[in-house]
Amino acid sequence: DAGVTQSPTHLIKTRGQHVTLRCSPISGHKSVSWYQQVLGQGPQFIFQYYEKEERGRGNFPDRFSARQFPNYSSELNVNALLLGDSALYLCASSFYGALNTEAFFGQGTRLTVV
Amino acid sequence: AQSVTQLDSQVPVFEEAPVELRCNYSSSVSVYLFWYVQYPNQGLQLLLKYLSGSTLVKGINGFEAEFNKSQTSFHLRKPSVHISDTAEYFCAVSGPSQGGSEKLVFGKGTKLTVNP
């Protein structure tokens, strides 16, 4: 079975640009969460989507947005990129999205803002 | 709100030696606890989790952890490490965020280096 897949694996953007990151969850999983991992830190929660609706949002500015599609895949969008947005962006999927459900992580997208 | 403190940022150890990676958490409600491992340029892989029941939890690759509610700790242990265990280890607590969503709160990580 395919795990959580994220694309692209790496990308470089210029300050002020916009970026879209993509995530395909494990087949049958209905919940997708996004995390930002800055170098040397643990991942930080950005969003959770369940059944195509936003279920939770972390402490991130409105420049960050996301959505989930009918096939449960998800996009994370970041506008007006700042140097501080450089990070590994991780997507996690789970079946129920409940607190005691194991989340499976993708390999991440490494975003570098120059 | 939940928080996680990993007490050691780096732990060097020799091959076949035992290791303990320390994790303390803070929460005003019941929580679920997790340890994840991250190999270089990889995502996160679940090692083990505590949801309820026995406080000693066994995971993959010979790792185990003990939940101690009175000390709010969830330390990770392995009796004999291998070179291949070299990686970054993250302790995480799950608890509700706004809207009742699933949210993992991670510590800053402990880099385990196993030397020959």
PDB file of C-alpha atoms in Angstrom:
ATOM      1  CA  ASP A   1       0.000   0.000   0.000  1.00  0.00           C
ATOM      2  CA  ALA A   2       1.202   3.473  -0.790  1.00  0.00           C
ATOM      3  CA  GLY A   3       1.902   5.645   2.191  1.00  0.00           C
ATOM      4  CA  VAL A   4       1.285   9.366   2.460  1.00  0.00           C
ATOM      5  CA  THR A   5       2.747  11.046  -0.608  1.00  0.00           C
ATOM      6  CA  GLN A   6       3.755  14.675  -0.821  1.00  0.00           C
ATOM      7  CA  SER A   7       4.815  16.759  -3.779  1.00  0.00           C
ATOM      8  CA  PRO A   8       7.101  18.330  -4.627  1.00  0.00           C
ATOM      9  CA  THR A   9       9.890  16.994  -2.432  1.00  0.00           C
ATOM     10  CA  HIS A  10      11.938  20.178  -2.684  1.00  0.00           C
ATOM     11  CA  LEU A  11      11.362  23.655  -4.014  1.00  0.00           C
ATOM     12  CA  ILE A  12      12.935  27.068  -3.894  1.00  0.00           C
ATOM     13  CA  LYS A  13      10.861  30.244  -3.950  1.00  0.00           C
ATOM     14  CA  THR A  14      11.569  33.951  -3.750  1.00  0.00           C
ATOM     15  CA  ARG A  15      10.243  36.215  -1.009  1.00  0.00           C
ATOM     16  CA  GLY A  16       6.770  37.491  -1.812  1.00  0.00           C
ATOM     17  CA  GLN A  17       5.873  34.560  -4.044  1.00  0.00           C
ATOM     18  CA  HIS A  18       3.094  32.057  -3.505  1.00  0.00           C
ATOM     19  CA  VAL A  19       3.507  28.295  -3.082  1.00  0.00           C
ATOM     20  CA  THR A  20       1.199  25.277  -3.204  1.00  0.00           C
ATOM     21  CA  LEU A  21       2.131  21.998  -1.552  1.00  0.00           C
ATOM     22  CA  ARG A  22       0.224  18.791  -2.179  1.00  0.00           C
ATOM     23  CA  CYS A  23      -0.553  15.714  -0.134  1.00  0.00           C
ATOM     24  CA  SER A  24      -2.229  12.415  -0.931  1.00  0.00           C
ATOM     25  CA  PRO A  25      -3.320  10.481   2.160  1.00  0.00           C
ATOM     26  CA  ILE A  26      -3.255   6.744   2.635  1.00  0.00           C
ATOM     27  CA  SER A  27      -6.187   5.138   0.857  1.00  0.00           C
ATOM     28  CA  GLY A  28      -9.241   5.186   3.092  1.00  0.00           C
ATOM     29  CA  HIS A  29      -7.929   7.911   5.382  1.00  0.00           C
ATOM     30  CA  LYS A  30     -10.271  10.862   5.685  1.00  0.00           C
ATOM     31  CA  SER A  31      -8.189  13.199   7.843  1.00  0.00           C
ATOM     32  CA  VAL A  32      -5.199  15.219   6.701  1.00  0.00           C
ATOM     33  CA  SER A  33      -3.075  17.433   8.914  1.00  0.00           C
ATOM     34  CA  TRP A  34      -0.278  19.802   8.014  1.00  0.00           C
ATOM     35  CA  TYR A  35       2.789  20.557  10.131  1.00  0.00           C
ATOM     36  CA  GLN A  36       5.704  22.961   9.722  1.00  0.00           C
ATOM     37  CA  GLN A  37       9.115  21.819  10.928  1.00  0.00           C
ATOM     38  CA  VAL A  38      11.733  24.538  11.085  1.00  0.00           C
ATOM     39  CA  LEU A  39      15.327  23.333  11.208  1.00  0.00           C
ATOM     40  CA  GLY A  40      16.250  22.188  14.695  1.00  0.00           C
ATOM     41  CA  GLN A  41      12.681  22.248  16.003  1.00  0.00           C
ATOM     42  CA  GLY A  42       9.816  19.828  16.368  1.00  0.00           C
ATOM     43  CA  PRO A  43       6.886  19.961  13.941  1.00  0.00           C
ATOM     44  CA  GLN A  44       4.210  22.581  14.610  1.00  0.00           C
ATOM     45  CA  PHE A  45       0.542  22.048  13.798  1.00  0.00           C
ATOM     46  CA  ILE A  46      -0.839  24.216  11.001  1.00  0.00           C
ATOM     47  CA  PHE A  47      -4.192  22.710   9.945  1.00  0.00           C
ATOM     48  CA  GLN A  48      -6.371  19.653  10.159  1.00  0.00           C
ATOM     49  CA  TYR A  49      -9.028  18.735   7.624  1.00  0.00           C
ATOM     50  CA  TYR A  50     -11.542  15.968   8.057  1.00  0.00           C
ATOM     51  CA  GLU A  51     -14.157  15.023   5.490  1.00  0.00           C
ATOM     52  CA  LYS A  52     -13.254  18.141   3.498  1.00  0.00           C
ATOM     53  CA  GLU A  53     -13.904  20.548   6.344  1.00  0.00           C
ATOM     54  CA  GLU A  54     -11.378  22.459   8.429  1.00  0.00           C
ATOM     55  CA  ARG A  55     -11.351  21.006  11.892  1.00  0.00           C
ATOM     56  CA  GLY A  56      -8.518  22.925  13.460  1.00  0.00           C
ATOM     57  CA  ARG A  57      -5.982  25.634  12.842  1.00  0.00           C
ATOM     58  CA  GLY A  58      -2.706  26.314  14.594  1.00  0.00           C
ATOM     59  CA  ASN A  59      -1.166  29.654  15.392  1.00  0.00           C
ATOM     60  CA  PHE A  60      -0.215  30.645  11.865  1.00  0.00           C
ATOM     61  CA  PRO A  61      -1.020  33.844   9.948  1.00  0.00           C
ATOM     62  CA  ASP A  62      -3.752  34.102   7.355  1.00  0.00           C
ATOM     63  CA  ARG A  63      -1.124  33.805   4.631  1.00  0.00           C
ATOM     64  CA  PHE A  64      -1.441  30.074   5.256  1.00  0.00           C
ATOM     65  CA  SER A  65      -4.520  28.326   3.901  1.00  0.00           C
ATOM     66  CA  ALA A  66      -5.470  24.799   2.972  1.00  0.00           C
ATOM     67  CA  ARG A  67      -8.245  22.736   1.512  1.00  0.00           C
ATOM     68  CA  GLN A  68      -9.223  19.118   1.128  1.00  0.00           C
ATOM     69  CA  PHE A  69     -10.685  17.654  -2.019  1.00  0.00           C
ATOM     70  CA  PRO A  70     -13.442  15.024  -2.469  1.00  0.00           C
ATOM     71  CA  ASN A  71     -10.763  12.327  -2.892  1.00  0.00           C
ATOM     72  CA  TYR A  72      -9.328  13.446   0.508  1.00  0.00           C
ATOM     73  CA  SER A  73      -6.106  14.799  -0.978  1.00  0.00           C
ATOM     74  CA  SER A  74      -5.094  18.205   0.305  1.00  0.00           C
ATOM     75  CA  GLU A  75      -3.269  21.380  -0.658  1.00  0.00           C
ATOM     76  CA  LEU A  76      -1.437  23.809   1.581  1.00  0.00           C
ATOM     77  CA  ASN A  77      -1.084  27.305   0.188  1.00  0.00           C
ATOM     78  CA  VAL A  78       1.233  29.987   1.483  1.00  0.00           C
ATOM     79  CA  ASN A  79       1.044  33.549   0.133  1.00  0.00           C
ATOM     80  CA  ALA A  80       3.568  36.368   0.342  1.00  0.00           C
ATOM     81  CA  LEU A  81       6.394  34.073   1.337  1.00  0.00           C
ATOM     82  CA  LEU A  82       8.848  35.219   3.995  1.00  0.00           C
ATOM     83  CA  LEU A  83      12.340  33.931   4.662  1.00  0.00           C
ATOM     84  CA  GLY A  84      11.004  32.491   7.915  1.00  0.00           C
ATOM     85  CA  ASP A  85       8.656  30.206   5.987  1.00  0.00           C
ATOM     86  CA  SER A  86      11.653  28.093   4.984  1.00  0.00           C
ATOM     87  CA  ALA A  87      10.971  24.718   6.567  1.00  0.00           C
ATOM     88  CA  LEU A  88      10.033  21.093   6.036  1.00  0.00           C
ATOM     89  CA  TYR A  89       6.280  20.842   5.575  1.00  0.00           C
ATOM     90  CA  LEU A  90       4.845  17.552   6.699  1.00  0.00           C
ATOM     91  CA  CYS A  91       1.496  16.058   5.875  1.00  0.00           C
ATOM     92  CA  ALA A  92      -0.079  13.413   8.090  1.00  0.00           C
ATOM     93  CA  SER A  93      -3.125  11.292   7.418  1.00  0.00           C
ATOM     94  CA  SER A  94      -5.318   9.232   9.693  1.00  0.00           C
ATOM     95  CA  PHE A  95      -8.588   7.411   9.321  1.00  0.00           C
ATOM     96  CA  TYR A  96     -10.789   9.129  11.871  1.00  0.00           C
ATOM     97  CA  GLY A  97      -8.793  12.175  12.792  1.00  0.00           C
ATOM     98  CA  ALA A  98      -9.499  11.445  16.428  1.00  0.00           C
ATOM     99  CA  LEU A  99      -7.073  12.123  19.244  1.00  0.00           C
ATOM    100  CA  ASN A 100      -6.141   8.475  19.747  1.00  0.00           C
ATOM    101  CA  THR A 101      -5.755   7.638  16.078  1.00  0.00           C
ATOM    102  CA  GLU A 102      -2.295   7.001  14.722  1.00  0.00           C
ATOM    103  CA  ALA A 103      -1.169   9.633  12.242  1.00  0.00           C
ATOM    104  CA  PHE A 104       1.031   8.524   9.340  1.00  0.00           C
ATOM    105  CA  PHE A 105       3.458  11.090   7.998  1.00  0.00           C
ATOM    106  CA  GLY A 106       4.732  11.708   4.506  1.00  0.00           C
ATOM    107  CA  GLN A 107       8.365  12.433   3.626  1.00  0.00           C
ATOM    108  CA  GLY A 108       7.688  16.136   3.581  1.00  0.00           C
ATOM    109  CA  THR A 109       8.291  19.030   1.219  1.00  0.00           C
ATOM    110  CA  ARG A 110      11.452  21.037   1.853  1.00  0.00           C
ATOM    111  CA  LEU A 111      10.668  24.690   1.082  1.00  0.00           C
ATOM    112  CA  THR A 112      13.489  27.187   0.823  1.00  0.00           C
ATOM    113  CA  VAL A 113      12.624  30.874   0.532  1.00  0.00           C
ATOM    114  CA  VAL A 114      15.399  33.112  -0.774  1.00  0.00           C
TER     115      VAL A 114
ATOM    116  CA  ALA B   1      -2.999  23.628  26.449  1.00  0.00           C
ATOM    117  CA  GLN B   2      -0.434  20.896  26.175  1.00  0.00           C
ATOM    118  CA  SER B   3       3.338  21.200  26.036  1.00  0.00           C
ATOM    119  CA  VAL B   4       6.243  18.785  25.760  1.00  0.00           C
ATOM    120  CA  THR B   5       9.774  19.160  27.050  1.00  0.00           C
ATOM    121  CA  GLN B   6      12.534  16.905  25.824  1.00  0.00           C
ATOM    122  CA  LEU B   7      15.253  17.316  28.373  1.00  0.00           C
ATOM    123  CA  ASP B   8      18.231  16.459  26.182  1.00  0.00           C
ATOM    124  CA  SER B   9      18.856  17.978  22.774  1.00  0.00           C
ATOM    125  CA  GLN B  10      21.665  15.534  21.977  1.00  0.00           C
ATOM    126  CA  VAL B  11      22.508  12.097  23.354  1.00  0.00           C
ATOM    127  CA  PRO B  12      25.707  10.363  22.218  1.00  0.00           C
ATOM    128  CA  VAL B  13      26.042   6.702  23.108  1.00  0.00           C
ATOM    129  CA  PHE B  14      28.204   3.742  22.133  1.00  0.00           C
ATOM    130  CA  GLU B  15      26.816   0.826  20.180  1.00  0.00           C
ATOM    131  CA  GLU B  16      25.198  -1.906  22.349  1.00  0.00           C
ATOM    132  CA  ALA B  17      24.880   0.455  25.312  1.00  0.00           C
ATOM    133  CA  PRO B  18      21.468   1.214  26.850  1.00  0.00           C
ATOM    134  CA  VAL B  19      19.837   4.585  26.225  1.00  0.00           C
ATOM    135  CA  GLU B  20      17.070   6.659  27.761  1.00  0.00           C
ATOM    136  CA  LEU B  21      15.565   9.692  26.059  1.00  0.00           C
ATOM    137  CA  ARG B  22      13.627  11.848  28.477  1.00  0.00           C
ATOM    138  CA  CYS B  23      10.278  13.488  27.884  1.00  0.00           C
ATOM    139  CA  ASN B  24       8.046  15.469  30.230  1.00  0.00           C
ATOM    140  CA  TYR B  25       4.643  16.791  29.314  1.00  0.00           C
ATOM    141  CA  SER B  26       2.198  19.285  30.662  1.00  0.00           C
ATOM    142  CA  SER B  27      -1.531  19.054  30.243  1.00  0.00           C
ATOM    143  CA  SER B  28      -4.663  19.930  32.148  1.00  0.00           C
ATOM    144  CA  VAL B  29      -6.589  17.053  30.584  1.00  0.00           C
ATOM    145  CA  SER B  30      -5.992  13.383  29.865  1.00  0.00           C
ATOM    146  CA  VAL B  31      -3.644  12.954  26.982  1.00  0.00           C
ATOM    147  CA  TYR B  32      -2.279  10.418  24.590  1.00  0.00           C
ATOM    148  CA  LEU B  33       1.486  10.182  24.247  1.00  0.00           C
ATOM    149  CA  PHE B  34       3.658   9.245  21.299  1.00  0.00           C
ATOM    150  CA  TRP B  35       7.281   8.814  20.320  1.00  0.00           C
ATOM    151  CA  TYR B  36       8.256   9.368  16.688  1.00  0.00           C
ATOM    152  CA  VAL B  37      11.606   8.840  14.974  1.00  0.00           C
ATOM    153  CA  GLN B  38      12.913  10.902  12.074  1.00  0.00           C
ATOM    154  CA  TYR B  39      15.814   9.683   9.981  1.00  0.00           C
ATOM    155  CA  PRO B  40      17.750  12.254   7.899  1.00  0.00           C
ATOM    156  CA  ASN B  41      15.672  13.713   5.075  1.00  0.00           C
ATOM    157  CA  GLN B  42      12.683  11.594   6.031  1.00  0.00           C
ATOM    158  CA  GLY B  43       9.246  12.098   7.507  1.00  0.00           C
ATOM    159  CA  LEU B  44       8.210  10.877  10.943  1.00  0.00           C
ATOM    160  CA  GLN B  45       7.695   7.233  11.850  1.00  0.00           C
ATOM    161  CA  LEU B  46       5.717   6.170  14.908  1.00  0.00           C
ATOM    162  CA  LEU B  47       7.766   4.178  17.417  1.00  0.00           C
ATOM    163  CA  LEU B  48       5.126   3.656  20.057  1.00  0.00           C
ATOM    164  CA  LYS B  49       2.106   5.215  21.706  1.00  0.00           C
ATOM    165  CA  TYR B  50       0.351   5.304  25.041  1.00  0.00           C
ATOM    166  CA  LEU B  51      -3.424   5.565  24.889  1.00  0.00           C
ATOM    167  CA  SER B  52      -4.546   3.816  28.090  1.00  0.00           C
ATOM    168  CA  GLY B  53      -3.983   0.659  30.101  1.00  0.00           C
ATOM    169  CA  SER B  54      -0.538  -0.672  30.930  1.00  0.00           C
ATOM    170  CA  THR B  55       1.930   2.102  31.609  1.00  0.00           C
ATOM    171  CA  LEU B  56       4.771   0.178  29.973  1.00  0.00           C
ATOM    172  CA  VAL B  57       4.459   0.417  26.228  1.00  0.00           C
ATOM    173  CA  LYS B  58       6.508  -1.600  23.765  1.00  0.00           C
ATOM    174  CA  GLY B  59       7.167  -0.327  20.278  1.00  0.00           C
ATOM    175  CA  ILE B  60       9.070  -1.166  17.143  1.00  0.00           C
ATOM    176  CA  ASN B  61      12.814  -1.745  16.864  1.00  0.00           C
ATOM    177  CA  GLY B  62      13.127  -2.821  20.507  1.00  0.00           C
ATOM    178  CA  PHE B  63      12.079   0.512  22.011  1.00  0.00           C
ATOM    179  CA  GLU B  64       9.818   0.859  25.029  1.00  0.00           C
ATOM    180  CA  ALA B  65       8.478   3.735  27.087  1.00  0.00           C
ATOM    181  CA  GLU B  66       6.904   4.106  30.490  1.00  0.00           C
ATOM    182  CA  PHE B  67       4.046   6.480  31.214  1.00  0.00           C
ATOM    183  CA  ASN B  68       4.344   8.025  34.667  1.00  0.00           C
ATOM    184  CA  LYS B  69       1.321  10.157  35.450  1.00  0.00           C
ATOM    185  CA  SER B  70       2.578  11.460  38.798  1.00  0.00           C
ATOM    186  CA  GLN B  71       5.811  12.682  37.246  1.00  0.00           C
ATOM    187  CA  THR B  72       4.156  13.616  33.929  1.00  0.00           C
ATOM    188  CA  SER B  73       6.873  11.755  32.093  1.00  0.00           C
ATOM    189  CA  PHE B  74       7.074   9.404  29.135  1.00  0.00           C
ATOM    190  CA  HIS B  75      10.726   8.389  28.816  1.00  0.00           C
ATOM    191  CA  LEU B  76      11.897   6.257  25.900  1.00  0.00           C
ATOM    192  CA  ARG B  77      14.346   3.407  26.499  1.00  0.00           C
ATOM    193  CA  LYS B  78      16.255   0.785  24.583  1.00  0.00           C
ATOM    194  CA  PRO B  79      18.475  -1.768  26.344  1.00  0.00           C
ATOM    195  CA  SER B  80      21.019  -2.054  23.520  1.00  0.00           C
ATOM    196  CA  VAL B  81      21.312   0.416  20.652  1.00  0.00           C
ATOM    197  CA  HIS B  82      22.595  -0.101  17.123  1.00  0.00           C
ATOM    198  CA  ILE B  83      24.304   2.252  14.710  1.00  0.00           C
ATOM    199  CA  SER B  84      21.064   2.273  12.711  1.00  0.00           C
ATOM    200  CA  ASP B  85      19.238   3.893  15.656  1.00  0.00           C
ATOM    201  CA  THR B  86      21.063   7.142  14.941  1.00  0.00           C
ATOM    202  CA  ALA B  87      18.231   9.580  14.247  1.00  0.00           C
ATOM    203  CA  GLU B  88      16.166  12.356  15.800  1.00  0.00           C
ATOM    204  CA  TYR B  89      13.471  11.325  18.249  1.00  0.00           C
ATOM    205  CA  PHE B  90      10.375  13.359  19.001  1.00  0.00           C
ATOM    206  CA  CYS B  91       8.017  13.021  21.926  1.00  0.00           C
ATOM    207  CA  ALA B  92       4.487  14.222  21.235  1.00  0.00           C
ATOM    208  CA  VAL B  93       1.235  14.646  23.093  1.00  0.00           C
ATOM    209  CA  SER B  94      -2.138  14.728  21.449  1.00  0.00           C
ATOM    210  CA  GLY B  95      -4.924  16.812  22.741  1.00  0.00           C
ATOM    211  CA  PRO B  96      -7.841  18.815  21.521  1.00  0.00           C
ATOM    212  CA  SER B  97      -7.398  22.109  19.774  1.00  0.00           C
ATOM    213  CA  GLN B  98     -10.177  24.434  18.767  1.00  0.00           C
ATOM    214  CA  GLY B  99     -13.050  22.609  17.156  1.00  0.00           C
ATOM    215  CA  GLY B 100     -12.005  19.355  18.789  1.00  0.00           C
ATOM    216  CA  SER B 101      -9.489  18.538  16.103  1.00  0.00           C
ATOM    217  CA  GLU B 102      -6.658  16.111  16.432  1.00  0.00           C
ATOM    218  CA  LYS B 103      -3.474  17.997  17.127  1.00  0.00           C
ATOM    219  CA  LEU B 104      -0.039  16.675  17.967  1.00  0.00           C
ATOM    220  CA  VAL B 105       2.197  18.889  20.082  1.00  0.00           C
ATOM    221  CA  PHE B 106       5.835  17.944  19.645  1.00  0.00           C
ATOM    222  CA  GLY B 107       8.921  18.486  21.720  1.00  0.00           C
ATOM    223  CA  LYS B 108      12.004  19.996  20.139  1.00  0.00           C
ATOM    224  CA  GLY B 109      13.561  16.602  19.559  1.00  0.00           C
ATOM    225  CA  THR B 110      16.545  14.622  20.824  1.00  0.00           C
ATOM    226  CA  LYS B 111      19.300  13.748  18.414  1.00  0.00           C
ATOM    227  CA  LEU B 112      20.582  10.265  19.238  1.00  0.00           C
ATOM    228  CA  THR B 113      24.017   9.461  17.864  1.00  0.00           C
ATOM    229  CA  VAL B 114      25.239   5.891  18.203  1.00  0.00           C
ATOM    230  CA  ASN B 115      28.995   5.565  17.889  1.00  0.00           C
ATOM    231  CA  PRO B 116      30.879   2.349  17.090  1.00  0.00           C
TER     232      PRO B 116
END
